[in-house]
Coordinates of C-alpha atoms and ligand atoms in Angstrom, one line a residue:
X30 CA 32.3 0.2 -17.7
X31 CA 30.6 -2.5 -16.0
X32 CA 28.2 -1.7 -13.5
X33 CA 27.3 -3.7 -10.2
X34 CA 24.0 -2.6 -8.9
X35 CA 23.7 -5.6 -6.4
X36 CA 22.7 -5.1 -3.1
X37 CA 21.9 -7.2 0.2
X38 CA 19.4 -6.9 3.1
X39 CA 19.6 -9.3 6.0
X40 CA 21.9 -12.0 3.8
X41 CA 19.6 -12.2 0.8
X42 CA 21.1 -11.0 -2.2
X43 CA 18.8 -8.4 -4.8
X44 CA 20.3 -7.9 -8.3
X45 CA 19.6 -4.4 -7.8
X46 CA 18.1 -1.7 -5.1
X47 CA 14.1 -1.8 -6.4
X48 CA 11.5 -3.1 -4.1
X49 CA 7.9 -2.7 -5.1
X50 CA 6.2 -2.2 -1.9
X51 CA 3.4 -3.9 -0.5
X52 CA 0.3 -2.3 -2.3
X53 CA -2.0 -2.6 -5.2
X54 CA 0.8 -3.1 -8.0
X55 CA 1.9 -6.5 -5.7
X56 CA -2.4 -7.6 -5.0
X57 CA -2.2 -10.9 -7.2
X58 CA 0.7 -13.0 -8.4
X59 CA 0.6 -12.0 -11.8
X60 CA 1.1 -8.5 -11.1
X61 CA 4.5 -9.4 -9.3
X62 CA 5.5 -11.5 -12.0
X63 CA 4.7 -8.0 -14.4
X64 CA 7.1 -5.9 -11.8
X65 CA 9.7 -8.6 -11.3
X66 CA 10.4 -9.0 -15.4
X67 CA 10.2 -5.2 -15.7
X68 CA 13.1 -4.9 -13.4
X69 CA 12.2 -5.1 -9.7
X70 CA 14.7 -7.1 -7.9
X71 CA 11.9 -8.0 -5.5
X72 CA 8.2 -7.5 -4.3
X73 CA 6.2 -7.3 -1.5
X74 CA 2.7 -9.0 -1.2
X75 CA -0.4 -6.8 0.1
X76 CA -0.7 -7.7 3.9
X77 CA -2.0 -10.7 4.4
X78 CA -4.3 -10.7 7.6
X79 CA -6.7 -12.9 8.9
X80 CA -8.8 -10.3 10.2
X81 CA -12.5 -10.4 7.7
X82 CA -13.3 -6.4 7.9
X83 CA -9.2 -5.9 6.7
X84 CA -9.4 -8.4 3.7
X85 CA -12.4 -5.9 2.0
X86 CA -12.0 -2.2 1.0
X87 CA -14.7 0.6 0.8
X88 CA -15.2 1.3 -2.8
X89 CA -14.4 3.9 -3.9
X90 CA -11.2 3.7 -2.2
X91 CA -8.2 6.0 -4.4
X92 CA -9.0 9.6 -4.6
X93 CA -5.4 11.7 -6.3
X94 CA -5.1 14.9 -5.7
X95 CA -3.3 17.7 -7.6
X96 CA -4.0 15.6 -11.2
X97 CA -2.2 18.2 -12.7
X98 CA 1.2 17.1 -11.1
X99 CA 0.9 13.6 -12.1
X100 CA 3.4 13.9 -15.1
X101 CA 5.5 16.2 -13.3
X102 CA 5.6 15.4 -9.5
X103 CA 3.7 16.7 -6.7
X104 CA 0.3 14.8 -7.0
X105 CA -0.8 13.3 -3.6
X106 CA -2.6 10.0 -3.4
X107 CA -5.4 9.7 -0.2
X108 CA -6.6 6.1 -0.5
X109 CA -7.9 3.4 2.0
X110 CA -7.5 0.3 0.9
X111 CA -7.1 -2.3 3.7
X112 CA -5.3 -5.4 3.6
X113 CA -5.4 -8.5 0.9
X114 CA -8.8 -9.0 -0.2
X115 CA -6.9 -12.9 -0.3
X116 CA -7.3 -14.9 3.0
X117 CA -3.6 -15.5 4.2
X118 CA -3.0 -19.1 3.0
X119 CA -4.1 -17.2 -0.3
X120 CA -1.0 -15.4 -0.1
X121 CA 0.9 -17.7 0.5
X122 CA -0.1 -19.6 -2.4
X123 CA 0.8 -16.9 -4.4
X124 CA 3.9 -16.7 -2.8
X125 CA 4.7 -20.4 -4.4
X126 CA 3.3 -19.3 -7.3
X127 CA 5.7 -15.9 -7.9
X128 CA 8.6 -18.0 -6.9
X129 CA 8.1 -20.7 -9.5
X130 CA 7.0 -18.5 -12.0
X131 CA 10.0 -16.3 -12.0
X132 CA 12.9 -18.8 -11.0
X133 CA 15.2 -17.8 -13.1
X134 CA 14.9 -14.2 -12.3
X135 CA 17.4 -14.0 -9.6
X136 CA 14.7 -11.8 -7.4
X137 CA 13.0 -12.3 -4.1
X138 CA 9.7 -12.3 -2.5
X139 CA 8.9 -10.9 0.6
X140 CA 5.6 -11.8 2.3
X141 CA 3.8 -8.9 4.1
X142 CA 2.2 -10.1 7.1
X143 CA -0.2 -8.2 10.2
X144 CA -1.7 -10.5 12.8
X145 CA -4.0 -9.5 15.5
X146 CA -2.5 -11.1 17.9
X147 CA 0.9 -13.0 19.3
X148 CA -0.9 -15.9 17.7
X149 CA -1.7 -14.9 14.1
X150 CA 1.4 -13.0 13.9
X151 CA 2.9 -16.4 14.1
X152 CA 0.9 -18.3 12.9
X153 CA 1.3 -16.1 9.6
X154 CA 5.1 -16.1 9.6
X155 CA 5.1 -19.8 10.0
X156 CA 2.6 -20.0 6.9
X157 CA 4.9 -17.1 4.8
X158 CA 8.0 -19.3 5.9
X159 CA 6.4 -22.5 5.0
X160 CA 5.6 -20.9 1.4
X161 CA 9.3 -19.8 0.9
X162 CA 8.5 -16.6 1.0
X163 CA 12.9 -14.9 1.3
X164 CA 11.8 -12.6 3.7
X165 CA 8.7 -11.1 6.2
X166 CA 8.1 -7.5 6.2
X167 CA 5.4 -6.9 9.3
X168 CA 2.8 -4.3 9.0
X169 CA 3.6 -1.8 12.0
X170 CA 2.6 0.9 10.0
X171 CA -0.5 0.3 8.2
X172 CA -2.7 4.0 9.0
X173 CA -6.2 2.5 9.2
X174 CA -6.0 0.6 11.6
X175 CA -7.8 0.7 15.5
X176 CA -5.9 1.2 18.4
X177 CA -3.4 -1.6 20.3
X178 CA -6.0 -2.5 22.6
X179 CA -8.1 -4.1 19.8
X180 CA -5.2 -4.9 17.1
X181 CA -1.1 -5.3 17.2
X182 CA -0.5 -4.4 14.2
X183 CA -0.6 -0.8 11.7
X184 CA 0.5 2.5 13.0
X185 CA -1.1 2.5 16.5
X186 CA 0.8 -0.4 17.4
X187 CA 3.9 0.4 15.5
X188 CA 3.9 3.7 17.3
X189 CA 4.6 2.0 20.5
X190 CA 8.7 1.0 20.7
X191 CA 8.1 -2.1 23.1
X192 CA 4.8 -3.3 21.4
X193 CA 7.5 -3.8 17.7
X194 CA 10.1 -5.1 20.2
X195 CA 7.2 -7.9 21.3
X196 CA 6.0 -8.3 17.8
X197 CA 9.2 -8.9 15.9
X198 CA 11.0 -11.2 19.0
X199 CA 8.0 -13.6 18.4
X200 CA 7.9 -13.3 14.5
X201 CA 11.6 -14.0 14.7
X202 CA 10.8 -17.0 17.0
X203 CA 8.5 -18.5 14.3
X204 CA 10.4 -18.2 11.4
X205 CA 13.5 -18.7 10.1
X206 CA 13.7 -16.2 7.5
X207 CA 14.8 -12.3 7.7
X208 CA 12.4 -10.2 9.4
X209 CA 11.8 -6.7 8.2
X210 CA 10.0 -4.0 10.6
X211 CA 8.0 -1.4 8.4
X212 CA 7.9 2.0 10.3
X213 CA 5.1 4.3 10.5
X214 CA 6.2 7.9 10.2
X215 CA 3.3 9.1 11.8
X216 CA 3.2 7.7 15.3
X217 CA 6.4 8.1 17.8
X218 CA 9.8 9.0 17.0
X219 CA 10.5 6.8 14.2
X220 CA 13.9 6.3 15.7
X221 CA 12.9 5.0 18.6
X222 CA 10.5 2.3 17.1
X223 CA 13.5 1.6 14.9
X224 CA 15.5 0.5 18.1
X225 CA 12.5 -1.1 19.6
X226 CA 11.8 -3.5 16.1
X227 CA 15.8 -3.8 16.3
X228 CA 15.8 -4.7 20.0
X229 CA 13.0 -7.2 19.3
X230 CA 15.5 -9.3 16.5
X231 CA 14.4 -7.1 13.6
X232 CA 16.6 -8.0 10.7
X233 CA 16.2 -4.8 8.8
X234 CA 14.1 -2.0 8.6
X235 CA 11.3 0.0 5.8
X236 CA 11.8 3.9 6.2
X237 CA 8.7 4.7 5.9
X238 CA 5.4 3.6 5.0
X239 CA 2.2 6.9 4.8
X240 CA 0.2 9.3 6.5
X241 CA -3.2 9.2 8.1
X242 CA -5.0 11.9 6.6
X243 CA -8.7 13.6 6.4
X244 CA -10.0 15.4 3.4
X245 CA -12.9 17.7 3.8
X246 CA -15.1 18.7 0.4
X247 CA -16.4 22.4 1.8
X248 CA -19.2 21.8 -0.7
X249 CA -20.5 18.6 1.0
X250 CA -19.1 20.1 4.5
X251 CA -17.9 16.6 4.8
X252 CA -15.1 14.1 4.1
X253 CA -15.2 13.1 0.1
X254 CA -15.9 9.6 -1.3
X255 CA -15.6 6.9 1.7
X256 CA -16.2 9.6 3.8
X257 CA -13.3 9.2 6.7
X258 CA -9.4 9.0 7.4
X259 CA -7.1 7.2 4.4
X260 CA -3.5 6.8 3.9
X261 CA -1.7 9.8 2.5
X262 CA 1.3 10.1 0.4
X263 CA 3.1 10.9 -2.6
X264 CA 6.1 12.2 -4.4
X265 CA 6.6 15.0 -2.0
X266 CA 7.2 12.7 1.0
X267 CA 10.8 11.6 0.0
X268 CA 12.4 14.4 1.7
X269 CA 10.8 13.3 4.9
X270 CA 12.0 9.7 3.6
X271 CA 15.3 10.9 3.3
X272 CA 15.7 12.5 6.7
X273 CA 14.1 9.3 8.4
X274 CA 16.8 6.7 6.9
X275 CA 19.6 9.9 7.5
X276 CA 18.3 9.9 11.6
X277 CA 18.2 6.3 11.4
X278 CA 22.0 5.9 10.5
X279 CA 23.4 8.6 12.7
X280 CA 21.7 6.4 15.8
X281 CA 23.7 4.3 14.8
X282 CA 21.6 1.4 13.3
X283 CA 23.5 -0.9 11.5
X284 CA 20.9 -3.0 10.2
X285 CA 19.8 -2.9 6.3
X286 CA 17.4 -0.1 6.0
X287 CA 15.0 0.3 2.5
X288 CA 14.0 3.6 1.9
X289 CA 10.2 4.1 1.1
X290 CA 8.2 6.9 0.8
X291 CA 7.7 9.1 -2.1
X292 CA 9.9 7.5 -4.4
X293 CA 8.9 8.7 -8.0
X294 CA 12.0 8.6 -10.0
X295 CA 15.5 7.8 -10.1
X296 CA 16.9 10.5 -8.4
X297 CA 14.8 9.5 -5.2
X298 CA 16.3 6.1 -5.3
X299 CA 19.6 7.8 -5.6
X300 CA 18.7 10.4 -3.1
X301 CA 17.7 7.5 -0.3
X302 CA 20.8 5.9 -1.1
X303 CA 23.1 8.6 -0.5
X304 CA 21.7 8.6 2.8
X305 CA 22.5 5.4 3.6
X306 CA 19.6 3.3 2.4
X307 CA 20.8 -0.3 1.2
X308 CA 17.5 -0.7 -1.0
X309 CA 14.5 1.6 -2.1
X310 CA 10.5 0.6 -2.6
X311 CA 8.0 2.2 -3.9
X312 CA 4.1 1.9 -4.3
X313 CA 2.2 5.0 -5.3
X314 CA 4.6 6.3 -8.2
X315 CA 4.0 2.4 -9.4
X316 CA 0.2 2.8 -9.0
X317 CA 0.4 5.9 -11.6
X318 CA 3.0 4.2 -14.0
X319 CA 2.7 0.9 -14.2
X320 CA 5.6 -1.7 -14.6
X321 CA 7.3 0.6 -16.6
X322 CA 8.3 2.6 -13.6
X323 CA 11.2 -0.1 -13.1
X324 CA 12.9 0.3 -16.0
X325 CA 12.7 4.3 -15.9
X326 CA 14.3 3.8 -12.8
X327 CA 17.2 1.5 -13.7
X328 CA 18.1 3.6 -16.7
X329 CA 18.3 7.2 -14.6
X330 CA 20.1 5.2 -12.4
X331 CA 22.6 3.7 -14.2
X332 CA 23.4 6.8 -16.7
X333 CA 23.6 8.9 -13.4
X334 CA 26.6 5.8 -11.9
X335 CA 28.2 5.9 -15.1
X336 CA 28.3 10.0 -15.4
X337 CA 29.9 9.6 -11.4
X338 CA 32.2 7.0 -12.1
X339 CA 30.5 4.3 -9.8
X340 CA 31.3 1.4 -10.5
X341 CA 28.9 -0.4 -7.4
X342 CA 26.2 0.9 -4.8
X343 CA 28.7 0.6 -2.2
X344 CA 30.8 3.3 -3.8
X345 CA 28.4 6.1 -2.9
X346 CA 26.0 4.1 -0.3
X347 CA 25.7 6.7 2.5
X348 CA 28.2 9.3 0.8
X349 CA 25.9 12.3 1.3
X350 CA 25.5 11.7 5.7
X351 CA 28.9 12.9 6.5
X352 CA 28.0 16.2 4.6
X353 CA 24.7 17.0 6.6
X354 CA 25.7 20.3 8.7
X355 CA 24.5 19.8 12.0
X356 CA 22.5 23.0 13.4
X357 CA 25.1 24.1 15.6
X358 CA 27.5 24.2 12.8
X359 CA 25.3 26.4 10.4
X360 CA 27.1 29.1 8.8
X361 CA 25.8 32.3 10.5
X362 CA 28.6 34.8 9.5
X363 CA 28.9 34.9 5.8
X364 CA 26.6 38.0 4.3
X365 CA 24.9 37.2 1.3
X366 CA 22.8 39.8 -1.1
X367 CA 20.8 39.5 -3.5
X368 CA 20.7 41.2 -7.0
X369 CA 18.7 41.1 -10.0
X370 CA 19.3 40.4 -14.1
X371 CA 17.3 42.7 -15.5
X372 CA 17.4 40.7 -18.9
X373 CA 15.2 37.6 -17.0
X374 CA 13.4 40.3 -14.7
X375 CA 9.7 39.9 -16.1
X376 CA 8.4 42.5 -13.6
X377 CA 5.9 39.9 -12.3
X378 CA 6.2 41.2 -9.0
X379 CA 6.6 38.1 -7.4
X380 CA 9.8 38.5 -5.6
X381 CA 7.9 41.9 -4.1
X382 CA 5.0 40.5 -2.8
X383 CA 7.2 37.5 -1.1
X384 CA 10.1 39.4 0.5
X385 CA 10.2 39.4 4.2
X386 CA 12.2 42.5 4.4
X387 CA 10.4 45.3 2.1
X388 CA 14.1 45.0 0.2
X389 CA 12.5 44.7 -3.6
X390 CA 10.9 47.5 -5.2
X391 CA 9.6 47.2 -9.1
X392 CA 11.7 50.5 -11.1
X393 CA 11.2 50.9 -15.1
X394 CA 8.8 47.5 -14.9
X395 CA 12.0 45.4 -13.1
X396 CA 12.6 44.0 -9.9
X397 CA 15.3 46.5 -7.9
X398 CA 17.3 45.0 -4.9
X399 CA 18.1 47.5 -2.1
X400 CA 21.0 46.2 -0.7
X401 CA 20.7 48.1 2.3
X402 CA 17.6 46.2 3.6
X403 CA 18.4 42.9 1.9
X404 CA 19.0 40.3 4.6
X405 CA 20.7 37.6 1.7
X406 CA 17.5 35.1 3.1
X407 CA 17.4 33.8 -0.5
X408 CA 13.7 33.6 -0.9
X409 CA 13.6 35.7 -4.0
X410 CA 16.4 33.7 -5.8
X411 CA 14.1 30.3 -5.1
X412 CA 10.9 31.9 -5.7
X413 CA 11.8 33.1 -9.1
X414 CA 10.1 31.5 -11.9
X415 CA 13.0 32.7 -14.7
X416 CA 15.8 32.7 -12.2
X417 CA 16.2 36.7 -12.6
X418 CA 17.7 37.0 -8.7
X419 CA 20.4 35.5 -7.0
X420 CA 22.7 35.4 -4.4
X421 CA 26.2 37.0 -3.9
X422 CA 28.6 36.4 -1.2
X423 CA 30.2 39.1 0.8
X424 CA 32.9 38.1 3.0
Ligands
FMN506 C1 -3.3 2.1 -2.2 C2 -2.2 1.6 -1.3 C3 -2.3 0.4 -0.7 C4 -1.3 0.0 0.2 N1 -1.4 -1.2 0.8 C5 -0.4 -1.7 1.7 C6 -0.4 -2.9 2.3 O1 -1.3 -3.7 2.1 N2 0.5 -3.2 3.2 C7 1.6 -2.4 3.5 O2 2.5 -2.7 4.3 N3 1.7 -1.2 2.8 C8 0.7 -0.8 2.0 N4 0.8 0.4 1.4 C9 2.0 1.3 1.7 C10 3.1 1.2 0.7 O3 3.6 -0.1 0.7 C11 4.2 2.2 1.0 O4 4.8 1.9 2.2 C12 3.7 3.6 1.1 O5 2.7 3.9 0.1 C13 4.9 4.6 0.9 O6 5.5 4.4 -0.4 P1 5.2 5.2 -1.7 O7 5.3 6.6 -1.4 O8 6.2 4.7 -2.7 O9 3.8 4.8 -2.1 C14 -0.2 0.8 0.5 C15 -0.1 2.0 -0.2 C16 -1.1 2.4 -1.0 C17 -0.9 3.8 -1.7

């Protein structure tokens, strides 16, 4: 069976759903030539920005936490690195530069872009355009950056609905290439800056770019390394990912939307899709494995279309949104209890300690439901290392 893994955002065709996201893994052209021939279908340059304390980074500047979980998941990456080190016209060189290089590659490069002002916002989309860049993506979400009184871009001014709308109707007035507005998911609703980048022009939309965080070393009694805020993410953002491109599309938003945030393997990029994402980036799971990552990717994804019988993205596209229960339709009524297969039951003591109604005792070194206080919450069942409870339904 043949499969079709195309997709589209705002006209431009990608040979398949992989975006690598604006970030170190895109910070020269060589490195986008790398992703591009390991599979990406397109890339996203670091931010160009014309502003001199955004184009250089503290040092140190990465600091991953939970190492343990970098081969199997949760890690969490707390970084701040600013914009391009590479002054704007820079970037756009490199833009040229990726786009001859990998002509033949049927793949597209999208030029990220955050100007201070009305002015440098346009004059950088004009300079992108001018480069051939296939698309802008504009910074509204970077989380360093000052407030909207002194900057209009990152998350303080992507936070603000009509700030995106003014943004992205001048952007749109510069260039005539498809704009894409990058959402912060830590300022205002997300939704409603979705409406505002849409009302403004915006051709399609990222789902979502980090966190601001602060880390504090008890031993120091102060922030580690550059000693402040950085951006925050990793693999266990996707269900927050998931639920922004799932809110987007029951507002109604019609408009491409890429799903970002947490993406670490194929499942995620599956996961956004079924939610209605038309494409997927990624940046931090990139960081940790290299080029490789897109190839990982396409392979889980295809073997998981072929086991489905998909023949295209379209056929499963936004096939999970119609099965999200709305609260008010949450089964209350059927009575679930729990029991517990003595043959897994380790007698760790686990499911004791945790459950919130007294209901498990430990008898002869196993775990012992009493059905009479059991509420059927689940929390053993999913707390269980060896899978010893579980649920049953009573009608
Ligand atoms: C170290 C680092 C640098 C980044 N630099 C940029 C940037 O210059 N411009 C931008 O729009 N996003 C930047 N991002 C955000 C990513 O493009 C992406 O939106 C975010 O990390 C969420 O995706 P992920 O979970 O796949 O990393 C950066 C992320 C990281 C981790």
């Amino acid at each position: 069976m043949s499969l079709d893994l195309t997709t589209e955002i705002a006209g431009v065709k990608l040979r398949n759903p992989l975006i690598a996201a604006s970030g170190p893994p895109t910070a020269t052209a060589e490195r986008m030539v790398r992703l591009i021939k390991a599979g990406a279908a397109a890339v996203v340059t670091k931010t160009a920005s014309y502003d001199p304390e955004y184009q250089r980074s503290p040092r140190p500047r990465f600091n991953i936490l939970h190492k343990e979980a970098l081969k199997t998941g949760f890690f969490s990456l707390h970084s701040i690195e600013l914009a391009a080190r590479f002054a704007p016209e820079e970037i756009a060189h490199q833009v040229m530069e990726v786009k001859k290089l990998v002509k033949d590659e049927d793949c597209a490069v999208i030029a990220s872009i955050a100007g201070r002002n009305e002015e440098e916002w346009i004059r950088l989309a004009e300079t992108m355009t001018v480069a051939g860049a296939d698309m802008l993506e504009l910074n509204l979400s970077c989380p360093h950056t000052r407030g909207v009184e002194d900057s209009l871009w990152g998350r303080e001014a992507g936070s603000d609905p009509k700030v995106c709308e003014f943004v992205i109707r001048n952007v749109k007035k510069a260039s005539g290439i498809p704009v894409i507005g990058k959402i912060t998911p830590d300022g205002a609703n997300p939704v409603q800056v979705a409406l505002g980048m849409l009302a403004g022009g915006a051709d399609a939309l990222v789902a979502t770019a980090r966190f601001s965080a602060l880390l504090i070393d008890v031993e120091l009694e102060a922030p580690p390394l550059w000693g402040g805020y950085g951006g925050y993410g990793g693999p266990w953002m996707l269900p927050m990912s998931c639920r922004w491109v799932a809110r987007l599309k029951e507002a109604g938003v019609k408009a491409p939307i890429i799903g970002s945030g947490g993406v670490s393997d194929w499942k995620d990029v599956v996961s956004l899709l079924l939610v209605g994402a038309e494409a997927v980036q990624a940046c931090t799971a990139v960081i940790v494995k290299g080029a490789p990552f897109f190839e990982e990717i396409l392979d889980g994804l295809k073997s998981w279309m072929l086991r489905k019988g998909y023949g295209s993205l379209k056929d499963f596209i936004g096939k999970a949104l119609p099965r999200i229960v709305p609260f008010s339709s949450l089964d209350r009524k059927t009575i679930y209890k729990a029991f517990v297969d003595e043959a897994r039951c380790t007698g760790c003591l686990q499911c004791v300690v945790s459950c919130p109604f007294d209901a498990i005792k430990i008898r002869q070194g196993k775990a012992f439901v009493d059905s009479s206080k059991c509420d059927g919450c689940g929390l053993c069942a999913s707390i269980c290392l060896v899978g010893a409870p579980s649920l049953l339904s009573k009608p």
